[in-house]
XYZ file of C-alpha atoms in Angstrom:
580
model
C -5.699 -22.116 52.614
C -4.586 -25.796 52.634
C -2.072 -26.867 50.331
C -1.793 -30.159 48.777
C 0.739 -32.310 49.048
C 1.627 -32.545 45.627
C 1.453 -28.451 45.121
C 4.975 -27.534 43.515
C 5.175 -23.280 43.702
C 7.199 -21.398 42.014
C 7.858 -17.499 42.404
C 8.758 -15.385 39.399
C 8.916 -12.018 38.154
C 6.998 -12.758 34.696
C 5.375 -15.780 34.015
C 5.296 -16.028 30.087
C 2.259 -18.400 29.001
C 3.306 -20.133 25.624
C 6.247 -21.518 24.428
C 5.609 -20.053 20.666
C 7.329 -17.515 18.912
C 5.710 -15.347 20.580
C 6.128 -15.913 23.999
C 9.661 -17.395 23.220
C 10.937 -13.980 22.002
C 9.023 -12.337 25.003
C 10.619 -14.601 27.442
C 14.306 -13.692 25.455
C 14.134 -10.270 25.865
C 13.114 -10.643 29.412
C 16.151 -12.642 30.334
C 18.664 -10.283 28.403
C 17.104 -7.149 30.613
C 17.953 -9.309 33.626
C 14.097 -10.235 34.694
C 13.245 -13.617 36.345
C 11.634 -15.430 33.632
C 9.375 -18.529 33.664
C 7.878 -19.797 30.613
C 5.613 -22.695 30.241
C 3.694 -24.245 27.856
C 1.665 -27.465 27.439
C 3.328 -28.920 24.202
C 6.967 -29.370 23.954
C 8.993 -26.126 22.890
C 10.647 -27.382 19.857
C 6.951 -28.532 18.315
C 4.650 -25.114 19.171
C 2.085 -24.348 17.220
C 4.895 -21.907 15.195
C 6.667 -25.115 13.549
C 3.271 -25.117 11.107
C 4.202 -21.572 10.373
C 5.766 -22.372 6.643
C 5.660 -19.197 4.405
C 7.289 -16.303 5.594
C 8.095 -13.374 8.124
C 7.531 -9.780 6.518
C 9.581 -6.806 6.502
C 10.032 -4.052 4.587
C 14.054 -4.271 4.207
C 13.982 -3.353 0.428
C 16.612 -6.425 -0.157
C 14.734 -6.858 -3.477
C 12.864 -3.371 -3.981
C 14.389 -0.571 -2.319
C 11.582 1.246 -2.939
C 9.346 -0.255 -0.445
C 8.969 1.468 2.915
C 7.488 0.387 6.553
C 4.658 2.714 5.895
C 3.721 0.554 2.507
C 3.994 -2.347 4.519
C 1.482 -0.876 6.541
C -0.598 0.410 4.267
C -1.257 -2.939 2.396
C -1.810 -4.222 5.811
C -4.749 -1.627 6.612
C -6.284 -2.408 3.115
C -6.042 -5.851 2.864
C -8.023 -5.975 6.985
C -10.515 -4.344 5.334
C -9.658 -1.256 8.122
C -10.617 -3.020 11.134
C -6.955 -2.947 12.193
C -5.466 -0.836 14.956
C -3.430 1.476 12.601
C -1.237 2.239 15.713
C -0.674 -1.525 16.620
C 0.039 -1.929 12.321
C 2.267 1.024 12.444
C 4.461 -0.441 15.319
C 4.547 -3.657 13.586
C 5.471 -2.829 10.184
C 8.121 0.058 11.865
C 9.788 -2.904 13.911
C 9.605 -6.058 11.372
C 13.144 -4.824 10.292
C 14.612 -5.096 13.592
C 13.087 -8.674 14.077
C 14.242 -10.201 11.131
C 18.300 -8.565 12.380
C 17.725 -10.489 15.596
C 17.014 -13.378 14.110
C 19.991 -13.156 11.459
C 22.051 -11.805 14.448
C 20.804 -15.005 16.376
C 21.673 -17.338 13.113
C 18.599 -18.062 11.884
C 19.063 -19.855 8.247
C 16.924 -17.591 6.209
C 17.144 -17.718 2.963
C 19.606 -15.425 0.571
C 20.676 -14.319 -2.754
C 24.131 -15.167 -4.181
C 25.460 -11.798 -3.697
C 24.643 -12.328 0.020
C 21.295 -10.162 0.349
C 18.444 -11.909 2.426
C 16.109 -12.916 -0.680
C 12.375 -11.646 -0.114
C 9.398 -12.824 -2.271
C 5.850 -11.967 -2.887
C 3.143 -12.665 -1.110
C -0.231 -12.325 -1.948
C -1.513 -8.258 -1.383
C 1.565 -6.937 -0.832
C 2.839 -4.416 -3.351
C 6.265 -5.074 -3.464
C 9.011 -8.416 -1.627
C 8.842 -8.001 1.747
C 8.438 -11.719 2.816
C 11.996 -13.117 4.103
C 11.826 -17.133 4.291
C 13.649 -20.300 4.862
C 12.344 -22.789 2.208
C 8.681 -23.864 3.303
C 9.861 -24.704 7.105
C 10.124 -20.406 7.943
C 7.971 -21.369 11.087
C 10.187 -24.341 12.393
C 13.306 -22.464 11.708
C 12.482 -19.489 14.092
C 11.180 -21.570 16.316
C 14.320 -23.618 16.644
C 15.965 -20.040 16.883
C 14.377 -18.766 19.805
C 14.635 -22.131 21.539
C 18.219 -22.255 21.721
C 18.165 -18.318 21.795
C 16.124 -18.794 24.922
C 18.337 -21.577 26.416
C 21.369 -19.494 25.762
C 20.124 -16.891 27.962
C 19.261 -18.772 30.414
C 15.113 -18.784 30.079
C 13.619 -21.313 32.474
C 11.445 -23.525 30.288
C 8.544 -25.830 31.696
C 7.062 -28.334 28.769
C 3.201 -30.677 29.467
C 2.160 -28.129 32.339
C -1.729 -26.951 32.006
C -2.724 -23.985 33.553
C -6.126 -23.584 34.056
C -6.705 -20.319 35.590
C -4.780 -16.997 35.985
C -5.017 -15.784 39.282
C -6.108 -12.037 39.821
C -6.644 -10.034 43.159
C -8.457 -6.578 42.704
C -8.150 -6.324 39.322
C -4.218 -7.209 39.319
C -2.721 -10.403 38.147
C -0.410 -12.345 40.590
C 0.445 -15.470 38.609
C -1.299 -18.664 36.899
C -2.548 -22.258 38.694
C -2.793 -25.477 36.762
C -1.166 -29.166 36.752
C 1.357 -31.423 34.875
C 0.193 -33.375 31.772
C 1.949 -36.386 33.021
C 1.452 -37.216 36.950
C -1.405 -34.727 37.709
C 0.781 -32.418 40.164
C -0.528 -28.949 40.986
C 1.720 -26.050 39.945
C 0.827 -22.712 41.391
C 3.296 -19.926 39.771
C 3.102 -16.414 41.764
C 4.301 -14.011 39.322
C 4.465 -9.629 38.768
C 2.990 -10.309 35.613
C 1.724 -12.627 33.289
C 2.324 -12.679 29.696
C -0.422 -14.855 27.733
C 0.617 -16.193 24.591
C -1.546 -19.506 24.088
C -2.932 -19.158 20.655
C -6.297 -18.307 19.011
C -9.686 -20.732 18.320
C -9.514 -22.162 15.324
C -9.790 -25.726 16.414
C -13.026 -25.500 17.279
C -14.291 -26.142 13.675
C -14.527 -29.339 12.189
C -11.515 -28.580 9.687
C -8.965 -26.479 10.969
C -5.303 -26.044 9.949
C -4.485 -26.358 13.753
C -3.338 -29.728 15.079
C -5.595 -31.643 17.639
C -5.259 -29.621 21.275
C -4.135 -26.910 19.541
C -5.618 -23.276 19.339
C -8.820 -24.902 21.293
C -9.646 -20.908 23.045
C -7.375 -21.504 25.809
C -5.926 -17.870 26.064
C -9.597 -16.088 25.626
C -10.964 -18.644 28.085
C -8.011 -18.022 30.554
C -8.135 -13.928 29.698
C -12.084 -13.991 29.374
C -12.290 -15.296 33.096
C -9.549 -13.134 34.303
C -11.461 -9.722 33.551
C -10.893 -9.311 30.018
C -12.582 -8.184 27.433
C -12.710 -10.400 23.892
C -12.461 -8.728 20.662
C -14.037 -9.064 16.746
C -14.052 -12.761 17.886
C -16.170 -13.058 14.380
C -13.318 -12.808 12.350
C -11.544 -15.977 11.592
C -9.969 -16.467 8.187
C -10.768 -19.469 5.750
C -8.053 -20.447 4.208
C -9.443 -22.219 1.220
C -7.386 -25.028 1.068
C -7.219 -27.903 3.532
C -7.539 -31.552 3.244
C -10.897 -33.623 3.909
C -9.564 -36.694 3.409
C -8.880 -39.098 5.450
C -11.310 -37.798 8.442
C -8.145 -37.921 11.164
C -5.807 -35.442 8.889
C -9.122 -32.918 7.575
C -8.262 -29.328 7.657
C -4.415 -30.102 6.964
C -3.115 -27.085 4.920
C -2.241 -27.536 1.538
C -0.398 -24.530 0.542
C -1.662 -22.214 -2.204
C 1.933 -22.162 -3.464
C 0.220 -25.349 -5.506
C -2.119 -23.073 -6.992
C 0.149 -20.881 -7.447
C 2.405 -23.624 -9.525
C -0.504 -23.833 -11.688
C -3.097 -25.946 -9.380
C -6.357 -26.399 -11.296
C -9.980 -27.034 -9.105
C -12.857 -28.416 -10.474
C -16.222 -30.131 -9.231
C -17.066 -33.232 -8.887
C -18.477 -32.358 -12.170
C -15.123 -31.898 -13.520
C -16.037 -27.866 -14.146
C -13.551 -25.546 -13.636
C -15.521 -23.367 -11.746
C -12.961 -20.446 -11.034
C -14.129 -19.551 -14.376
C -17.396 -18.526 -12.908
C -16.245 -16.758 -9.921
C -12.997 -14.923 -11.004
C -12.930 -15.560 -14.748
C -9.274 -13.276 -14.882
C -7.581 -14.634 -12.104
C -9.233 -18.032 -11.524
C -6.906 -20.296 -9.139
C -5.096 -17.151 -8.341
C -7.511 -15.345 -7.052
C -7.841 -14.078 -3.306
C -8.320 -16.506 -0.270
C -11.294 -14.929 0.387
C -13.165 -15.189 -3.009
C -11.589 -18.867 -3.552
C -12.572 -19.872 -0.279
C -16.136 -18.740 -0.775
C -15.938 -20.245 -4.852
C -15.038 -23.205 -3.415
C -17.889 -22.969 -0.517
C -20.621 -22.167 -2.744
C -19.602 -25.057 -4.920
C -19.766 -27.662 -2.075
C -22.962 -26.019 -0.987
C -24.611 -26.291 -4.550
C -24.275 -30.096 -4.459
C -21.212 -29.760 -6.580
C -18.880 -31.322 -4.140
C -17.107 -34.471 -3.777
C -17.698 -37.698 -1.720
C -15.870 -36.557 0.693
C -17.233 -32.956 1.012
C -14.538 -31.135 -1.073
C -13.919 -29.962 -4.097
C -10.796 -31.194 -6.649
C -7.362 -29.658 -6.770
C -5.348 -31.205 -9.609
C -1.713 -30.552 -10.639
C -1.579 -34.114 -12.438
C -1.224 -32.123 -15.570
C 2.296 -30.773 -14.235
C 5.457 -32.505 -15.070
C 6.306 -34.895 -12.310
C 9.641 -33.542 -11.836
C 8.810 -30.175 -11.289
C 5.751 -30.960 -8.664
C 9.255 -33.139 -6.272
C 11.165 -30.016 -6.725
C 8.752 -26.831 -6.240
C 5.847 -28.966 -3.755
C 8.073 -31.615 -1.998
C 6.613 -31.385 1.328
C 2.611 -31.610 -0.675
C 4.067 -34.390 -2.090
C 5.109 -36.043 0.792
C 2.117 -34.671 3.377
C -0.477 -36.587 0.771
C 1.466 -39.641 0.572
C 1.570 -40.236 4.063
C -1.801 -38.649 5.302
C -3.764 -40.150 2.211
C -1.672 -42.422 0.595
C -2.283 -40.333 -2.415
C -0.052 -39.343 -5.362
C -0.690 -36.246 -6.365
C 1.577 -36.156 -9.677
C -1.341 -38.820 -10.830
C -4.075 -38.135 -8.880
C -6.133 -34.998 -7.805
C -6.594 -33.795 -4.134
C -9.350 -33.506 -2.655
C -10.084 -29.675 -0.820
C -12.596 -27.389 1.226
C -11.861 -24.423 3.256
C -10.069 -24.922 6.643
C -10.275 -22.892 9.624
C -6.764 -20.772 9.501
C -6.054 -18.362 11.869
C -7.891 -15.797 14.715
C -7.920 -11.977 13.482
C -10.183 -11.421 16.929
C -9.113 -12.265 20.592
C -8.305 -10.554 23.852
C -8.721 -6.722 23.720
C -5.281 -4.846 23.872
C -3.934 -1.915 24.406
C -2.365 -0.686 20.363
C 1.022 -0.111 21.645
C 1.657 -1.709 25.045
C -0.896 -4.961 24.491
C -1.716 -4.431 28.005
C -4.925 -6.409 29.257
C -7.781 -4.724 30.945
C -6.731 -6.241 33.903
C -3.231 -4.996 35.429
C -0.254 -6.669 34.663
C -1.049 -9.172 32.475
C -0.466 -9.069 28.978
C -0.963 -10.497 25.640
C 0.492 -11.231 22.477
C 0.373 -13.441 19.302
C -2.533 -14.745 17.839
C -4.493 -14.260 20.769
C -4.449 -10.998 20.697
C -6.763 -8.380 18.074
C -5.603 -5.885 16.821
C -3.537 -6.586 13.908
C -5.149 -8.199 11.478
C -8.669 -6.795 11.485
C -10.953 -8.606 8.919
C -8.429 -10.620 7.005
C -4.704 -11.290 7.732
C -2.064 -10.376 5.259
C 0.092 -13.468 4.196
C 3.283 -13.383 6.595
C 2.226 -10.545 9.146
C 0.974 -13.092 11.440
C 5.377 -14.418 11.987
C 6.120 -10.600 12.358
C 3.790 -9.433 15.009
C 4.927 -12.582 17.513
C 8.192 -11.540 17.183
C 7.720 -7.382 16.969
C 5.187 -7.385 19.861
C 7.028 -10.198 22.003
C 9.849 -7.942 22.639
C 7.735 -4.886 23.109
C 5.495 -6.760 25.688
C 8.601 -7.705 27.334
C 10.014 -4.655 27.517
C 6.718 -3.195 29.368
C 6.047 -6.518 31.240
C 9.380 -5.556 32.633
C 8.742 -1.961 33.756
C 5.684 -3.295 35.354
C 7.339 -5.841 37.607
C 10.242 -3.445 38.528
C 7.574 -1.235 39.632
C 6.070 -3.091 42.170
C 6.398 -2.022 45.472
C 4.097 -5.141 46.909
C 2.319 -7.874 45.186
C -0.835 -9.150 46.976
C -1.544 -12.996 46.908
C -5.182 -13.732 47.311
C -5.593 -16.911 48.991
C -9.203 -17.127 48.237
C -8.504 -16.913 44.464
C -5.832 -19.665 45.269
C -8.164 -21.989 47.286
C -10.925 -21.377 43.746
C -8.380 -22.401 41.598
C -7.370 -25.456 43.658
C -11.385 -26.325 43.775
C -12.126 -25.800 40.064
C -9.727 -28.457 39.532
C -10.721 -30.866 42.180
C -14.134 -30.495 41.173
C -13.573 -31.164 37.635
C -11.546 -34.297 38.236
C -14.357 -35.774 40.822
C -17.206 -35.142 37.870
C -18.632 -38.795 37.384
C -21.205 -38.453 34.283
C -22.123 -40.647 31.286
C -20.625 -37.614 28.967
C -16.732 -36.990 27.874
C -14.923 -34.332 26.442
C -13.843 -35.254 23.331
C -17.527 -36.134 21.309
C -18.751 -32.705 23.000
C -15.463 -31.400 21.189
C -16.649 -32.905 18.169
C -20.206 -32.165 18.312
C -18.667 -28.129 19.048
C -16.979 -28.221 15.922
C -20.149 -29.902 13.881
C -22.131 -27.142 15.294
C -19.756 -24.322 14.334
C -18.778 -25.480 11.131
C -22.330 -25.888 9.850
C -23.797 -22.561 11.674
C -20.956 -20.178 11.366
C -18.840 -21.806 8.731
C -17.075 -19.470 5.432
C -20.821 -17.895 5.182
C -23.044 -17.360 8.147
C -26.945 -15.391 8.573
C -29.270 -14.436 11.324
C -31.070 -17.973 11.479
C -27.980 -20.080 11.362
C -26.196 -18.545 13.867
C -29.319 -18.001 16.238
C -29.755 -22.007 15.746
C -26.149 -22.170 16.503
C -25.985 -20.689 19.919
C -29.602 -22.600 20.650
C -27.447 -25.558 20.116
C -24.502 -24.612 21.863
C -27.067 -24.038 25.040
C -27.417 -27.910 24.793
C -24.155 -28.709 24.764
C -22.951 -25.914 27.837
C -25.691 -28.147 29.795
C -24.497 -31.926 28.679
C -21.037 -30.698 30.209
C -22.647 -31.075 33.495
C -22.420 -34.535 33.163
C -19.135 -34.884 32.569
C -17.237 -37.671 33.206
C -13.094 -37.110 33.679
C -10.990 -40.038 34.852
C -7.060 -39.444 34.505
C -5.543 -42.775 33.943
C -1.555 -44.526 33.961
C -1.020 -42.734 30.373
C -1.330 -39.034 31.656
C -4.094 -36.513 32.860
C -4.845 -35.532 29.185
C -8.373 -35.951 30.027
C -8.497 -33.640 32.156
C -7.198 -31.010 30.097
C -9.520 -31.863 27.290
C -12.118 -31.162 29.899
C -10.313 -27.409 30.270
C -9.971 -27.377 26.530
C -14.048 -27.638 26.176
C -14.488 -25.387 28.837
C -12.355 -22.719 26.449
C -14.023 -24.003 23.437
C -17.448 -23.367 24.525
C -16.861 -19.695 25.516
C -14.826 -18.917 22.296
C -17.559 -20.650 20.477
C -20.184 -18.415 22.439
C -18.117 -14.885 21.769
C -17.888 -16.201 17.876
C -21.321 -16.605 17.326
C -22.518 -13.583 19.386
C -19.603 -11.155 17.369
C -21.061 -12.975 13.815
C -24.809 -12.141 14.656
C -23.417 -8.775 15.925
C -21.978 -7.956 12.435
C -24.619 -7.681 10.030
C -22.398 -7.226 7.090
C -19.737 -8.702 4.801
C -16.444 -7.827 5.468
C -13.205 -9.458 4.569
C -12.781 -12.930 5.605
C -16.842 -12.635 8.002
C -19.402 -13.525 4.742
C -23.418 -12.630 5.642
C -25.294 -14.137 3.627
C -28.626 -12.454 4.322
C -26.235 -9.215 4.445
C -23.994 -9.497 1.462
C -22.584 -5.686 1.355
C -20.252 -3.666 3.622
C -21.995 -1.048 6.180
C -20.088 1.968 6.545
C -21.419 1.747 10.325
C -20.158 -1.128 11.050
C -16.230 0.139 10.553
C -15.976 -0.850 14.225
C -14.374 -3.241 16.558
C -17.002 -5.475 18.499
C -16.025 -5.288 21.828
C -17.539 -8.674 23.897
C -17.927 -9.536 27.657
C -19.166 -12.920 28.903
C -22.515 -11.422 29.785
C -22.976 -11.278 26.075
C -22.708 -7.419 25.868
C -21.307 -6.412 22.737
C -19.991 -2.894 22.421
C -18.958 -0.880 18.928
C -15.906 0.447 19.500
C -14.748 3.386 17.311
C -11.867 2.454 15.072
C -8.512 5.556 15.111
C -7.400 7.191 11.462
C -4.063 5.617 10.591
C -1.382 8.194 10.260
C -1.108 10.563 7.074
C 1.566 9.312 5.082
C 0.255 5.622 5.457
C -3.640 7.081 4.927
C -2.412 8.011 1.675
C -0.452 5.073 0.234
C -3.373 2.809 1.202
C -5.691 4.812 -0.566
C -3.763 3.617 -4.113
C -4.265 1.631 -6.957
C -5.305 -2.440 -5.515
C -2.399 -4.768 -5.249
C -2.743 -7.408 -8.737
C -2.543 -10.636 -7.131
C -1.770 -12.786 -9.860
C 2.148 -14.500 -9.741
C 2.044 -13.703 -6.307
C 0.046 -16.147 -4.496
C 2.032 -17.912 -2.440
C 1.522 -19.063 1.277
């Protein structure tokens, strides 16, 4: 094994990938049991994926209904996945929500409250009663900020613009993570007892996504995938049906269905208000689902804008009221689009949201498949089966961040002997060298584009068996252009390079998706089959995928009596609840 000189190595007890909420409140509770902690992520901490975060964090505290209970809370959770959820990992979540949201009030966090000193909870859409604590429309940015000087004050060790491009496993046991820094291109190789992936789901790879550029690009399936790991209901990705088109740079920016829900109206390019034709009682308030699929068919049926959207107007609103109850749509459209949108209507499609699928846990422990390594957040399945409830997705980082901390640290402590395998050190080492000596005439970022054409036209808000099967055809294509890659880090930074990784995750993410979505031949929740339009009874299974393409069904557990029974109940009216 020959090191390089510019190698920096670092020795750990867990090595926490992702600086997020979740693997921010994993890395917390670490450091208050007294573990050696490293976390590291490739965007700055204070401006993680979680800042986007803006609606809520759920917990059944009964602040504003005492009569709701954990086991509601996980009963509308069960229903509204369409019962593709865990009902052991729901259970745990919806037990523990209460105890996140007193760590984060214990920690300071500026949630908001009633007069009389109560935390204030509102609805959200599905859920039967107020369960959704919040801090304005910045929720996401405010625990964030939270756990970043929560994580500080304990004494955390923080890395920001490192890339780590492998995880490195001897005999089926993970010893730690290789990769480089964003800025100068120096190795890092992190030995660690265990490894705690937190890195996000896949949603960038479509052509509008609510994620930020580099952002949710596959790296933690990619990273987990090549570990040993097996990928789960990577078919289920939910639509929200609201993001911008317009201008191309800022498509798939979320516009919150709070302005639907302050009496938004969409209509056509014909000026129809076509709601009327898809949800006549509810219209604008209808489900994500249905709206996103209204909206959809719409576009689809040549109904669309110039732009490819449809029209969301709240010109009709008093001007006033849109600066105080949408300040921050008000603002985003102004400076994205130069666009006011007391005057003028905004122009919408359906935006890739959020990743109900990902790495294959275990319910309880979110243990891997391979020892010691872990993950949590929206990387992980298990949760949110075939459509996430509104505000779970703040709850489970910070619910199953502690909990994988707490077994993370059993793990380490024990470990008699941890095995380094220099041979798996030496591969990583190569894979990197080799990708930075590629000299081709393609790049990464038009194959990036030309991944999220593909998937956004093949296995968009409706798929069926021929556009998918063209799909992976075309992703074939684009797995062999990569071959010719060209990456050449320059004075500004080695992000090249790391788009390079980021394709490399896209394209197997891409592959699982498409594989999972031909897999499924049903409708279900937030997956739409065209050429199979109904539910299958024998398809109330979790797709289980390797990277050989084997798909397995794997049998889903009954949830618990008592929440069996309240989920079984009259459906949650949606109406005057929508909110984001």
């Amino acid at each position: 094994m020959s090191r390089r000189a510019d190698e920096q190595r670092a020795v750990t007890s867990v090595l926490v990938v992702g600086t997020g909420a979740a693997g921010l409140r994993a890395a917390v509770e670490l450091a208050e049991r007294g573990v050696q902690v490293l976390c590291v992520g490739k965007r700055r901490r204070d401006d993680a994926h979680t800042v986007l975060a803006s609606g809520g964090i759920n917990a059944a505290l009964g602040t504003m209904d005492p009569e709701d209970s954990w086991e509601q809370h996980a009963a509308d959770t069960l229903r509204e996945g369409y019962w593709l959820s865990d009902p052991a990992s729901v259970e745990l979540l919806c037990r523990e929500a209460p105890r996140a949201i007193e760590d984060l009030v214990r920690w300071g966090a500026r949630l908001a409250r009633e007069q009389d000193g109560r935390l204030t909870q509102r609805f959200f859409g599905a859920h039967r009663f107020r369960r959704t604590c919040f801090a304005g429309d910045y929720t996401g940015r405010e625990i964030q900020r939270m756990l970043v000087e929560r994580a500080a004050a304990v004494g955390v060790e923080m890395r920001d613009d490192v890339y780590l491009t492998r995880l490195l496993v001897h005999d089926g046991r993970a010893f730690g993570a290789y990769g480089f820094d964003l800025d100068d291109g120096s190795r890092r190789l992190i030995v660690a007892d265990a490894v705690v992936l937190a890195a996000g789901g896949h949603t960038r790879i479509w052509r509008r996504s609510s994620s930020r550029r580099d952002e949710n690009t596959g790296d933690a399936m990619r990273l987990a995938a090549e570990a040993g790991c097996r990928l789960r209901d990577m078919e289920l990705v939910q639509f929200h049906p609201t993001g911008m088109v317009w201008p191309e740079e800022s498509a798939g920016t979320l516009v919150t269905e709070a302005v639907r829900g302050e009496g938004g109206i969409l209509r056509n390019a014909l000026g129809e208000r076509f709601m009327e034709r898809y949800d006549p009682e509810r219209l604008e308030l209808s489900t994500r689902d249905r709206v996103a699929l209204a909206i959809y068919t719409e576009i689809a049926g040549g109904r669309g804008t110039e732009h490819g959207g449809v029209l969301l107007d709240i010109s009709h609103l008093d001007r006033d009221l849109v600066l105080r109850r949408l300040p921050r749509m008000y603002r985003q459209f102004l400076d994205l689009a130069m666009l006011d949108i007391t005057t003028t209507p905004m122009e919408v499609a359906p935006t890739a949201h959020y990743s109900m699928g990902g790495v294959r846990v275990d319910p309880e422990t979110h243990a891997t498949d391979v020892a010691g390594l872990f993950a949590v957040g929206e990387c992980a399945a298990g949760v949110h089966g075939a459509n996430r409830l509104g505000g779970n997705s703040l709850a489970e980082c910070l619910v199953f961040g502690r909990i994988v901390a707490e077994h993370a640290a059993r793990w380490s402590e024990a470990l008699d002997v941890q095995v380094r395998d220099r041979a798996v050190i030496d591969q990583a080492r190569d894979e990197v060298d080799e990708l930075l000596a590629l000299r081709g005439d393609e790049f990464a970022r038009p194959l990036q584009r030309a991944l999220r054409d593909l998937m956004s036209e093949h296995c968009g808000v409706v798929r069926s068996h021929e556009a998918l099967r063209e799909g992976l055809e075309r992703l074939r294509e684009l797995e062999e252009r990569t071959g010719s890659l060209e990456v050449r880090p320059d004075i500004a930074g080695y992000a090249d390079l790391a788009h390079a990784f980021d394709l490399q995750a896209s394209l197997l993410a891409a592959r699982a998706t498409l594989e999972c979505a031909l897999e499924r031949r049903e409708t279900r929740g937030a997956h739409n089959r065209a050429d199979f339009p109904d539910q299958d009874p024998k398809l109330s299974v979790n797709l289980v995928w390797t990277p050989d393409g084997e798909i397995a069904h794997e049998p889903i557990p009954a949830p618990s009596p008592a929440v069996a029974a309240l989920a079984g109940g009259p459906e949650v009216e949606v109406a005057g609840r929508l909110l984001e």
